[in-house]
Coordinates of C-alpha atoms and ligand atoms in Angstrom, one line a residue:
M1 CA 32.0 3.5 41.4
T2 CA 34.6 1.0 40.1
L3 CA 33.5 -2.1 38.4
R4 CA 34.8 -4.2 41.2
I5 CA 32.7 -2.4 43.8
Q6 CA 29.7 -2.5 41.5
R7 CA 30.2 -6.2 41.2
L8 CA 30.2 -6.5 45.0
C9 CA 27.0 -4.5 45.1
A10 CA 25.5 -6.8 42.5
L11 CA 26.5 -9.8 44.5
F12 CA 25.0 -8.3 47.6
I13 CA 21.7 -7.7 45.9
F14 CA 21.9 -11.2 44.5
A15 CA 22.5 -12.5 48.0
L16 CA 19.5 -10.6 49.3
T17 CA 17.2 -11.8 46.6
A18 CA 18.5 -15.3 46.9
S19 CA 17.8 -15.5 50.7
A20 CA 14.4 -13.9 50.3
L21 CA 13.5 -16.7 48.0
A22 CA 15.4 -19.5 49.6
Q23 CA 12.9 -22.1 48.7
D24 CA 14.0 -21.8 45.1
D25 CA 17.7 -22.2 44.9
G26 CA 18.0 -22.0 41.1
P27 CA 20.2 -19.4 39.4
R28 CA 18.5 -16.0 39.0
M29 CA 19.0 -12.7 37.2
V30 CA 21.0 -10.0 38.9
P31 CA 19.7 -6.5 38.5
A32 CA 22.1 -3.9 37.1
P33 CA 24.1 -2.0 39.8
D34 CA 23.3 1.6 40.3
R35 CA 25.0 3.9 37.8
G36 CA 28.4 5.0 39.1
A37 CA 29.5 8.6 39.3
D38 CA 31.9 8.0 36.4
E39 CA 29.3 6.2 34.2
G40 CA 27.8 8.7 31.8
E41 CA 28.1 12.5 31.9
G42 CA 25.1 14.9 32.0
P43 CA 22.5 15.6 31.2
F44 CA 23.7 19.2 30.5
S45 CA 21.7 22.4 30.5
R46 CA 23.0 23.0 27.0
L47 CA 25.0 20.4 25.1
I48 CA 26.1 21.3 21.6
I49 CA 27.4 18.7 19.2
R50 CA 29.3 20.6 16.5
G51 CA 29.9 20.0 12.8
A52 CA 28.5 16.5 12.4
T53 CA 26.9 15.0 9.4
L54 CA 23.4 14.1 10.4
I55 CA 21.4 11.0 9.5
D56 CA 18.1 11.9 11.0
G57 CA 16.3 8.4 10.9
T58 CA 13.5 9.4 8.6
G59 CA 15.2 8.2 5.4
A60 CA 16.2 11.7 4.5
P61 CA 19.7 12.1 2.9
P62 CA 22.5 13.0 5.3
I63 CA 23.2 16.7 5.8
G64 CA 26.2 18.5 7.3
P65 CA 27.8 20.2 8.9
V66 CA 25.1 20.7 11.6
D67 CA 25.2 21.8 15.2
I68 CA 22.8 19.9 17.4
V69 CA 21.7 21.6 20.6
I70 CA 20.4 19.5 23.5
E71 CA 18.9 21.0 26.6
N72 CA 18.8 18.5 29.4
N73 CA 17.2 15.5 27.7
V74 CA 15.5 17.2 24.7
I75 CA 16.9 18.2 21.3
V76 CA 16.0 21.9 20.9
D77 CA 17.9 22.8 17.7
V78 CA 19.4 21.2 14.6
D79 CA 21.1 24.0 12.7
S80 CA 22.7 23.7 9.3
V81 CA 26.0 25.6 9.8
G82 CA 27.5 25.7 6.3
Y83 CA 28.5 23.4 3.4
P84 CA 31.1 20.7 3.1
G85 CA 34.4 22.5 3.4
L86 CA 32.8 25.9 4.2
E87 CA 31.4 26.6 7.6
I88 CA 29.7 29.8 8.8
E89 CA 31.3 32.1 11.3
E90 CA 31.5 31.1 14.9
D91 CA 29.4 34.0 16.1
E92 CA 26.5 33.0 13.9
R93 CA 26.3 29.5 15.4
P94 CA 24.5 28.3 18.5
T95 CA 26.3 29.5 21.6
D96 CA 26.4 29.2 25.4
A97 CA 27.2 25.5 25.6
T98 CA 27.8 24.0 29.0
R99 CA 29.3 21.1 27.2
E100 CA 30.5 20.6 23.6
I101 CA 31.3 17.6 21.5
D102 CA 33.5 18.3 18.4
A103 CA 32.0 16.0 15.8
H104 CA 33.6 17.4 12.6
G105 CA 34.0 14.7 10.1
Q106 CA 31.8 12.4 12.2
Y107 CA 28.2 11.1 11.9
V108 CA 25.2 11.5 14.2
M109 CA 22.2 9.2 14.0
P110 CA 19.3 8.3 16.3
G111 CA 19.9 5.6 18.9
I112 CA 19.1 2.1 17.7
I113 CA 15.8 0.5 18.8
D114 CA 16.0 -3.3 19.1
M115 CA 12.5 -4.7 18.9
H116 CA 13.2 -8.3 20.0
T117 CA 15.4 -8.7 23.1
H118 CA 15.9 -10.8 26.2
T119 CA 18.1 -9.6 29.0
G120 CA 20.6 -12.4 29.2
G121 CA 19.3 -15.3 31.2
A122 CA 19.8 -16.8 34.7
T123 CA 22.1 -19.6 33.6
K124 CA 23.8 -18.0 30.6
A125 CA 24.3 -14.4 31.4
P126 CA 22.7 -13.6 34.8
A127 CA 24.1 -10.0 35.3
A128 CA 21.8 -7.6 33.5
E129 CA 24.7 -5.2 33.4
Y130 CA 26.5 -7.4 30.9
T131 CA 23.7 -7.4 28.4
Y132 CA 22.9 -3.7 28.9
K133 CA 26.4 -2.6 28.3
L134 CA 26.7 -4.7 25.2
W135 CA 23.5 -3.0 23.9
M136 CA 24.6 0.5 24.9
G137 CA 28.1 -0.1 23.5
H138 CA 26.4 -0.8 20.2
G139 CA 24.3 2.3 20.2
I140 CA 21.1 0.6 21.3
T141 CA 19.1 3.2 23.4
A142 CA 15.7 1.4 23.5
V143 CA 14.7 -2.2 23.5
R144 CA 11.4 -4.1 23.4
G145 CA 11.9 -6.9 26.0
V146 CA 9.8 -9.9 24.9
P147 CA 10.1 -10.5 27.8
S148 CA 13.3 -9.0 29.2
S149 CA 12.9 -11.4 32.1
A150 CA 10.3 -12.2 34.7
V151 CA 7.5 -9.6 35.0
D152 CA 8.7 -8.0 38.3
F153 CA 12.3 -7.9 37.3
S154 CA 11.5 -6.4 33.9
L155 CA 9.2 -3.7 35.2
S156 CA 11.6 -2.7 38.0
E157 CA 14.6 -2.5 35.6
K158 CA 12.4 -0.5 33.1
A159 CA 11.6 2.0 35.9
R160 CA 15.2 2.2 37.0
S161 CA 16.3 2.8 33.4
A162 CA 13.7 5.5 32.9
R163 CA 15.1 7.3 35.9
N164 CA 18.6 6.8 34.6
E165 CA 19.7 5.0 37.8
I166 CA 21.3 2.3 35.8
V167 CA 23.3 2.1 32.5
A168 CA 20.6 0.6 30.2
P169 CA 18.5 1.4 27.2
R170 CA 14.9 2.5 27.6
I171 CA 12.9 -0.7 28.2
F172 CA 9.5 -1.4 26.6
S173 CA 8.2 -4.4 28.5
Y174 CA 6.1 -7.0 26.7
H175 CA 4.9 -10.1 28.5
R176 CA 3.7 -13.6 27.8
P177 CA 0.1 -14.4 28.6
G178 CA -0.2 -16.0 32.0
S179 CA 3.0 -14.5 33.3
G180 CA 3.2 -12.5 36.6
D181 CA 3.1 -13.5 40.2
A182 CA -0.7 -13.2 40.5
W183 CA -1.1 -15.8 37.8
E184 CA 1.5 -18.3 39.0
D185 CA -1.2 -20.8 39.9
R186 CA -3.6 -20.0 37.2
K187 CA -3.9 -20.8 33.5
I188 CA -5.6 -19.0 30.6
L189 CA -8.3 -21.5 29.6
T190 CA -11.1 -19.2 28.4
A191 CA -11.5 -15.9 26.6
D192 CA -12.6 -14.3 29.9
D193 CA -9.4 -15.5 31.5
A194 CA -7.4 -14.0 28.6
R195 CA -9.1 -10.6 29.0
E196 CA -8.6 -10.7 32.8
W197 CA -4.9 -11.4 32.4
V198 CA -4.5 -8.5 29.9
R199 CA -6.1 -6.1 32.4
Y200 CA -3.8 -7.5 35.1
I201 CA -0.6 -7.0 33.1
A202 CA -1.7 -3.5 32.0
D203 CA -2.2 -2.5 35.6
E204 CA 1.2 -3.8 36.5
G205 CA 2.6 -1.3 33.9
A206 CA 3.5 -3.5 30.9
D207 CA 3.7 -2.0 27.5
G208 CA 2.4 -4.9 25.5
L209 CA 2.0 -8.6 24.9
K210 CA 4.5 -11.1 23.6
L211 CA 2.2 -13.7 22.1
G212 CA 2.9 -17.3 21.1
S213 CA 0.4 -19.9 19.8
Y214 CA -3.1 -19.7 21.0
R215 CA -6.3 -21.0 19.6
P216 CA -8.2 -18.4 17.7
V217 CA -10.8 -17.6 20.4
I218 CA -8.0 -16.9 23.0
M219 CA -5.9 -14.9 20.5
E220 CA -9.0 -12.8 19.6
A221 CA -9.7 -12.0 23.3
L222 CA -6.0 -11.2 24.1
L223 CA -5.7 -8.8 21.1
D224 CA -9.0 -7.1 21.5
E225 CA -8.5 -6.4 25.2
A226 CA -4.9 -5.2 24.5
Q227 CA -6.1 -2.8 21.9
Q228 CA -8.7 -1.3 24.2
L229 CA -6.1 -0.7 26.9
G230 CA -3.5 0.7 24.5
L231 CA -1.1 -2.2 24.8
G232 CA 1.1 -3.3 21.9
S233 CA 1.4 -6.9 20.6
T234 CA 4.1 -8.9 19.0
A235 CA 3.8 -12.6 18.2
H236 CA 6.2 -15.5 17.7
L237 CA 3.6 -17.8 16.1
G238 CA 5.2 -21.1 17.2
Q239 CA 5.2 -24.0 14.7
R240 CA 2.8 -26.0 16.9
G241 CA 0.2 -23.3 16.6
V242 CA 0.5 -22.1 13.0
A243 CA -1.9 -24.8 11.7
Q244 CA -4.6 -22.9 13.7
M245 CA -3.3 -19.4 13.5
N246 CA -1.0 -18.2 10.7
A247 CA 0.3 -14.7 10.2
Q248 CA -2.6 -13.7 8.0
D249 CA -5.2 -14.9 10.6
A250 CA -3.3 -13.1 13.4
A251 CA -3.0 -9.8 11.5
R252 CA -6.7 -9.9 10.8
L253 CA -7.4 -10.2 14.6
G254 CA -5.3 -7.0 15.1
L255 CA -1.8 -8.3 15.9
G256 CA 0.6 -5.4 15.8
T257 CA 3.9 -7.2 14.9
L258 CA 5.0 -10.5 13.5
T259 CA 8.4 -11.4 14.9
H260 CA 10.4 -14.0 13.1
Y261 CA 8.6 -15.6 10.2
Y262 CA 6.5 -18.3 11.6
G263 CA 3.1 -18.4 10.0
L264 CA 4.2 -16.3 7.1
F265 CA 5.0 -19.0 4.5
E266 CA 2.0 -20.9 5.9
S267 CA -0.2 -18.0 4.7
M268 CA 0.9 -18.6 1.1
Y269 CA 1.2 -22.4 0.7
E270 CA 0.2 -23.7 -2.7
D271 CA -0.5 -27.4 -2.2
H272 CA -0.7 -27.7 1.6
D273 CA -2.4 -26.2 4.6
V274 CA -0.2 -27.9 7.2
Q275 CA 3.6 -28.1 6.6
P276 CA 4.4 -31.6 5.2
W277 CA 6.6 -32.5 8.1
P278 CA 8.7 -35.8 7.9
V279 CA 6.7 -38.5 9.7
D280 CA 9.4 -38.8 12.4
M281 CA 9.2 -35.1 13.1
N282 CA 9.4 -34.2 16.8
Y283 CA 9.2 -30.6 17.9
N284 CA 11.3 -31.2 21.0
N285 CA 14.1 -32.3 18.8
E286 CA 15.5 -28.9 17.9
Q287 CA 17.4 -30.0 14.9
H288 CA 14.1 -31.1 13.5
R289 CA 12.5 -27.9 14.6
F290 CA 15.1 -25.6 13.1
G291 CA 16.1 -27.8 10.2
Q292 CA 12.6 -28.5 8.9
V293 CA 11.3 -24.9 9.0
A294 CA 13.7 -23.9 6.2
R295 CA 12.2 -26.6 4.0
Q296 CA 9.2 -24.3 3.4
W297 CA 11.0 -22.1 0.8
N298 CA 9.6 -24.1 -2.2
L299 CA 6.1 -24.7 -0.8
I300 CA 4.9 -21.3 -2.0
A301 CA 4.7 -19.9 -5.5
G302 CA 6.9 -17.0 -4.5
R303 CA 7.5 -13.5 -5.6
G304 CA 4.8 -11.9 -7.7
S305 CA 2.4 -14.8 -7.3
E306 CA -1.2 -14.1 -6.5
K307 CA -1.0 -15.2 -2.8
W308 CA 2.2 -13.3 -2.3
N309 CA 0.8 -10.0 -3.6
A310 CA -2.5 -10.4 -1.8
L311 CA -0.8 -11.0 1.5
L312 CA 1.5 -8.0 1.0
D313 CA -1.6 -5.9 0.2
E314 CA -3.5 -7.0 3.2
F315 CA -0.6 -6.5 5.6
T316 CA -0.1 -3.0 4.2
E317 CA -3.7 -2.1 4.6
L318 CA -3.7 -3.4 8.2
G319 CA -0.6 -1.3 9.0
F320 CA 1.1 -4.6 10.1
T321 CA 4.7 -4.6 11.3
L322 CA 7.3 -7.2 10.3
D323 CA 10.2 -7.7 12.7
P324 CA 12.0 -10.5 10.8
T325 CA 15.0 -11.2 13.1
F326 CA 17.0 -12.5 10.1
G327 CA 20.2 -12.6 12.2
I328 CA 19.1 -15.0 14.8
Y329 CA 18.8 -17.8 12.3
S330 CA 21.9 -17.0 10.3
A331 CA 24.0 -19.7 11.8
G332 CA 21.6 -22.1 10.0
R333 CA 23.1 -21.1 6.7
D334 CA 26.7 -20.9 7.8
V335 CA 27.3 -22.3 11.3
S336 CA 31.1 -22.1 11.1
R337 CA 31.0 -18.3 10.5
M338 CA 28.8 -17.6 13.5
R339 CA 30.6 -20.0 15.8
N340 CA 33.8 -18.3 15.0
A341 CA 32.6 -14.7 14.9
D342 CA 35.3 -12.1 15.7
W343 CA 33.8 -11.2 19.0
H344 CA 33.2 -14.4 20.9
K345 CA 36.7 -14.6 22.4
E346 CA 36.6 -11.2 24.1
Y347 CA 32.9 -10.6 24.6
T348 CA 31.1 -13.9 25.1
L349 CA 30.8 -15.1 28.7
P350 CA 31.9 -18.7 29.2
T351 CA 28.4 -19.5 30.6
Q352 CA 26.8 -17.9 27.5
W353 CA 29.1 -20.0 25.3
D354 CA 28.1 -23.2 27.2
F355 CA 24.5 -22.3 26.3
F356 CA 25.4 -22.0 22.6
T357 CA 27.3 -25.3 22.6
P358 CA 25.5 -28.2 20.9
N359 CA 23.2 -30.0 23.4
R360 CA 19.7 -31.4 23.5
E361 CA 18.4 -29.0 26.1
S362 CA 19.4 -25.4 25.5
H363 CA 17.1 -23.5 23.1
G364 CA 18.9 -23.0 19.8
A365 CA 21.8 -25.4 20.4
Y366 CA 20.6 -27.7 17.8
W367 CA 23.8 -28.6 16.0
F368 CA 23.5 -32.4 16.6
Y369 CA 24.7 -33.1 13.1
W370 CA 24.3 -30.0 10.9
T371 CA 24.8 -30.9 7.2
T372 CA 25.5 -29.1 3.9
A373 CA 21.9 -29.9 2.9
D374 CA 20.6 -28.1 6.0
E375 CA 22.7 -25.0 5.2
V376 CA 21.6 -25.1 1.5
A377 CA 17.9 -25.3 2.6
W378 CA 18.5 -22.2 4.8
K379 CA 20.3 -20.3 2.1
N380 CA 17.3 -20.9 -0.2
F381 CA 14.8 -20.0 2.5
Y382 CA 16.6 -16.7 3.2
K383 CA 16.3 -15.7 -0.5
V384 CA 12.6 -16.1 -0.5
W385 CA 12.0 -14.7 3.0
M386 CA 14.2 -11.6 2.2
Q387 CA 12.3 -11.0 -1.0
F388 CA 9.0 -10.9 0.9
V389 CA 10.3 -8.5 3.5
N390 CA 12.0 -6.2 0.9
D391 CA 8.8 -6.2 -1.2
Y392 CA 6.8 -5.3 1.9
K393 CA 9.1 -2.3 2.6
N394 CA 8.8 -1.2 -1.0
R395 CA 5.0 -1.1 -0.7
G396 CA 5.3 1.2 2.3
G397 CA 5.1 -1.6 4.9
R398 CA 6.8 -1.1 8.2
V399 CA 9.8 -3.3 8.9
T400 CA 11.8 -3.1 12.2
V401 CA 15.1 -4.3 13.6
G402 CA 15.0 -7.1 16.2
S403 CA 17.8 -9.3 17.1
D404 CA 16.6 -12.0 19.7
S405 CA 20.3 -12.3 20.7
G406 CA 21.4 -14.7 23.4
F407 CA 20.6 -17.8 21.3
I408 CA 22.2 -19.6 18.3
Y409 CA 25.7 -18.0 18.6
Q410 CA 24.2 -14.5 18.5
L411 CA 25.6 -12.1 21.1
Y412 CA 23.7 -9.0 22.5
G413 CA 24.5 -5.9 20.6
F414 CA 26.5 -7.6 17.9
G415 CA 23.4 -9.4 16.8
T416 CA 21.5 -6.2 16.3
I417 CA 24.2 -4.8 14.0
L418 CA 24.1 -8.1 12.1
E419 CA 20.4 -7.7 11.7
M420 CA 21.0 -4.3 10.1
E421 CA 23.5 -5.8 7.7
M422 CA 21.0 -8.5 6.8
L423 CA 18.3 -5.9 6.0
Q424 CA 20.8 -4.4 3.5
E425 CA 21.3 -7.9 2.1
A426 CA 17.5 -8.2 1.7
G427 CA 17.6 -5.1 -0.5
F428 CA 17.2 -2.2 1.8
H429 CA 19.3 0.9 1.1
P430 CA 21.4 1.7 4.2
L431 CA 19.1 4.7 4.8
E432 CA 16.1 2.3 4.8
V433 CA 18.0 0.1 7.2
I434 CA 18.7 3.0 9.7
R435 CA 15.0 4.1 9.4
A436 CA 14.0 0.5 10.3
A437 CA 16.3 0.6 13.3
T438 CA 15.1 4.0 14.5
M439 CA 12.0 5.8 13.3
H440 CA 10.0 2.7 12.4
G441 CA 10.8 0.9 15.6
A442 CA 9.7 3.9 17.6
E443 CA 6.4 4.1 15.6
A444 CA 5.7 0.5 16.2
L445 CA 6.2 1.0 20.0
Y446 CA 4.2 4.2 20.3
E447 CA 1.3 3.5 17.9
P448 CA -0.7 1.3 20.3
K449 CA -0.4 4.0 22.9
G450 CA -2.0 6.4 20.5
R451 CA 0.9 8.8 20.9
E452 CA 3.5 10.2 18.5
P453 CA 7.0 8.9 19.3
D454 CA 9.5 11.2 21.0
I455 CA 12.4 9.0 20.1
G456 CA 13.7 7.5 16.9
V457 CA 14.2 10.7 14.9
I458 CA 16.7 13.6 15.4
R459 CA 14.7 16.8 15.2
P460 CA 13.8 19.6 17.7
G461 CA 11.3 18.4 20.3
M462 CA 12.6 14.8 20.4
K463 CA 14.3 13.1 23.3
A464 CA 18.1 13.2 23.1
D465 CA 18.8 9.5 22.2
L466 CA 21.5 9.6 19.6
L467 CA 24.9 8.3 18.5
V468 CA 28.1 10.0 17.5
V469 CA 29.9 7.6 15.1
N470 CA 33.5 8.1 13.8
E471 CA 32.9 6.7 10.3
N472 CA 30.0 6.8 7.9
P473 CA 27.6 4.0 8.8
L474 CA 25.8 4.3 5.4
E475 CA 29.1 3.4 3.7
N476 CA 29.6 0.4 6.0
L477 CA 27.3 -0.8 8.7
K478 CA 30.1 -2.9 10.1
V479 CA 31.6 0.2 11.7
L480 CA 28.8 -0.1 14.3
Y481 CA 30.2 -3.4 15.6
G482 CA 32.1 -3.2 18.9
T483 CA 34.9 -4.9 17.1
G484 CA 34.7 -2.5 14.1
A485 CA 35.5 -3.2 10.5
V486 CA 38.9 -4.2 9.2
R487 CA 40.6 -1.7 7.0
L488 CA 44.1 -1.7 5.5
N489 CA 46.0 1.4 6.6
D490 CA 48.0 2.2 3.5
E491 CA 50.4 4.4 5.4
S492 CA 51.5 1.7 7.8
G493 CA 50.8 -1.1 5.5
E494 CA 49.0 -2.9 8.4
P495 CA 45.3 -3.8 8.8
E496 CA 43.5 -1.9 11.5
R497 CA 40.0 -1.8 13.0
T498 CA 37.7 1.2 12.5
F499 CA 36.8 3.2 15.6
G500 CA 33.0 3.1 15.3
I501 CA 30.6 4.5 17.9
R502 CA 32.2 7.1 20.1
Y503 CA 29.3 8.1 22.2
T504 CA 25.9 6.6 22.9
I505 CA 23.7 9.4 24.2
K506 CA 20.5 8.3 26.0
D507 CA 18.1 10.8 27.6
G508 CA 20.7 13.5 27.3
I509 CA 23.4 11.5 29.1
I510 CA 26.7 10.9 27.3
Y511 CA 28.1 7.4 27.5
D512 CA 31.6 6.6 26.2
A513 CA 30.8 3.5 24.0
K514 CA 34.3 2.2 24.2
Q515 CA 34.3 2.3 28.0
L516 CA 31.1 0.3 28.1
L517 CA 32.6 -2.4 25.9
A518 CA 35.8 -2.4 28.0
D519 CA 33.6 -3.0 31.1
V520 CA 32.1 -6.0 29.3
R521 CA 35.5 -7.4 28.4
Q522 CA 36.5 -7.1 32.0
M523 CA 33.3 -9.0 33.1
V524 CA 34.3 -11.8 30.6
E525 CA 37.9 -11.8 31.9
E526 CA 36.7 -12.1 35.5
Q527 CA 34.4 -15.1 34.6
K528 CA 37.2 -16.8 32.7
A529 CA 39.5 -16.3 35.7
E530 CA 37.0 -18.1 37.8
R531 CA 36.1 -20.9 35.5
G532 CA 38.4 -21.1 32.5
E533 CA 38.4 -20.1 28.9
L534 CA 35.6 -20.8 26.4
V535 CA 35.6 -24.5 25.6
E536 CA 36.6 -24.9 22.0
Y537 CA 35.1 -27.6 19.8
Ligands
LIG1 ZN1 12.9 -14.2 21.5

C-alpha cells in the first residue's frame, strides 16, 4: 500500500471514530494504518544473517563473524563461523536459507526497548504511524507506553502490533490509576477503590501501572494488588506528592521502577524534609516547576555519604529499577542545542514543533525566560544525578533506557538514542548502555509477570527482535541516530553522514530502517505543504 493510500485509510478511520463520538469534537489519535504489502518482509521459514559481529545484549564482549539463524520469529542458532579475517568453509556453515542477509563487517544487536514512551498526542502528533516509524527507524522494537494513549486505543494498538498488522514496536501498556471507560465517572478515594481499579485494568489486559503521586494508603493498595495480579509498576513521583511519598518510601511499598528522578534527592536531604521552594513557587508555572527542581543538587551530602550509600544498598536489595530519562530534561542545561537539533527540520511535524514552542500551556514548553543560571543549576544537577545512577549500576542495580520523547524538544526515536548517549556520559561503558537498552529493559518488563524474558538478548530460543547496523555502535552510539554521525571522508575531502541502522527486525519481520525514516519525512513534508514550515524563533 502506498503511503498516500494508507493516509486516506487513516483519514477514513479517523472520520469513523470522529462521527461515532460526535459529542466530543476535540482532536484525537489516529490508529496506525494496516501494514502494507511492501512494509516489512517475512517472517521467513529460515532467515540467515551472515558474518556479523554480535553484541548480544548481556554485556558480553562482541564476537564475530557469526551466522544467526532465525526460523519464523525465533532465533534458533547463533554460530561462530571463524575469526576476524578467517572464515570457515561455506559447507560447514548453516545452510538452507530461504532468505539471507549479508552482514559482513556489520553489527547485530538486540532491538532497543524504550521504557518510557507516549505515542504522540492528539494535538501534537495524532497519527500513531508517525511515532511508530520514528521508533522502528531507530531500532526500537519494544516500548513501555506510560500510557501510550487512552486505555482502549493503547490496548487495541498493542494487540494489532502483537499480530504484526501494523508497523510498530511491541507495546507494553501501563496505565494511570482511574483511567479507562468504566472509571470515567469514578474516582479512587479509598484503598478499596484502588484495588478495584487495579483488578479492572488487569482484566482489560494492561501490563502494568503508571503511577503518580498518591497518599501512602492508596499507593500501598495499588502496589499490593498489582503485585498479586502480576502487573508491573513505574512511578513518576510528582513534585506535589514527594513530601508524602519519596522514592525510598515507594520502593519499600514494592514499586518496580522509578522513572525520572522525582523523590530521589528528597530521600537523601540533609537539612530539609520538604524542598525549600521559593515562597512565590507555583507548580502550574512550568518555569518554576522545571527550573526549581534542579536546585536540589546541593541539598544532599552527595556521593559516598551515609544516606547516599544506604539508599543505594536498599534499592539494590529490593531489586528496584531506575529509569532515569536523562534525555528529556537535557534542554534544561543547553536549550539552544536541543532547539536546534539536526533532526527537527526534516523529522519534526509542525504541530509537534508548536507544542515545543514556549507557551504557558503545553507541558514542557517552559522557556518563558530561561537564563544562564537555570542552565548552570541543571548542569550541576546532572553531575550529581548521573553519579547516583552510575553508582547504582556499579552495585549491580538495574538501570533502563526510557526517553519520554514528545516533550521539551525531544523527538520520538532520536530521544531514545540521546538517552543512551547520556548513560555513557554518566559513566556507563557502551556495553553497559546497550545492556540497559535491551536485556535490562526486558527483565524489568517480564519480572512482574514471573516469566523469563523472550526478548532483549540474542541467543537461541529468543524472539527475533534485532538490528543490523552498518557501523560499530560501541565505538559511537551516534551511528544509531536516523541522521547518523558526521564523519570526514578523507578520500573526497567532504563530510558525510554514517549509514547507521540498516534493518530493524521485529518478530522475524525485516524492516528497512531507512524506508521507515523516509516515510516519516514524507509525513512531515505533507503537513508542511498543508500548513507551512516550522515557525522559527
Ligand atoms: Zn512521560
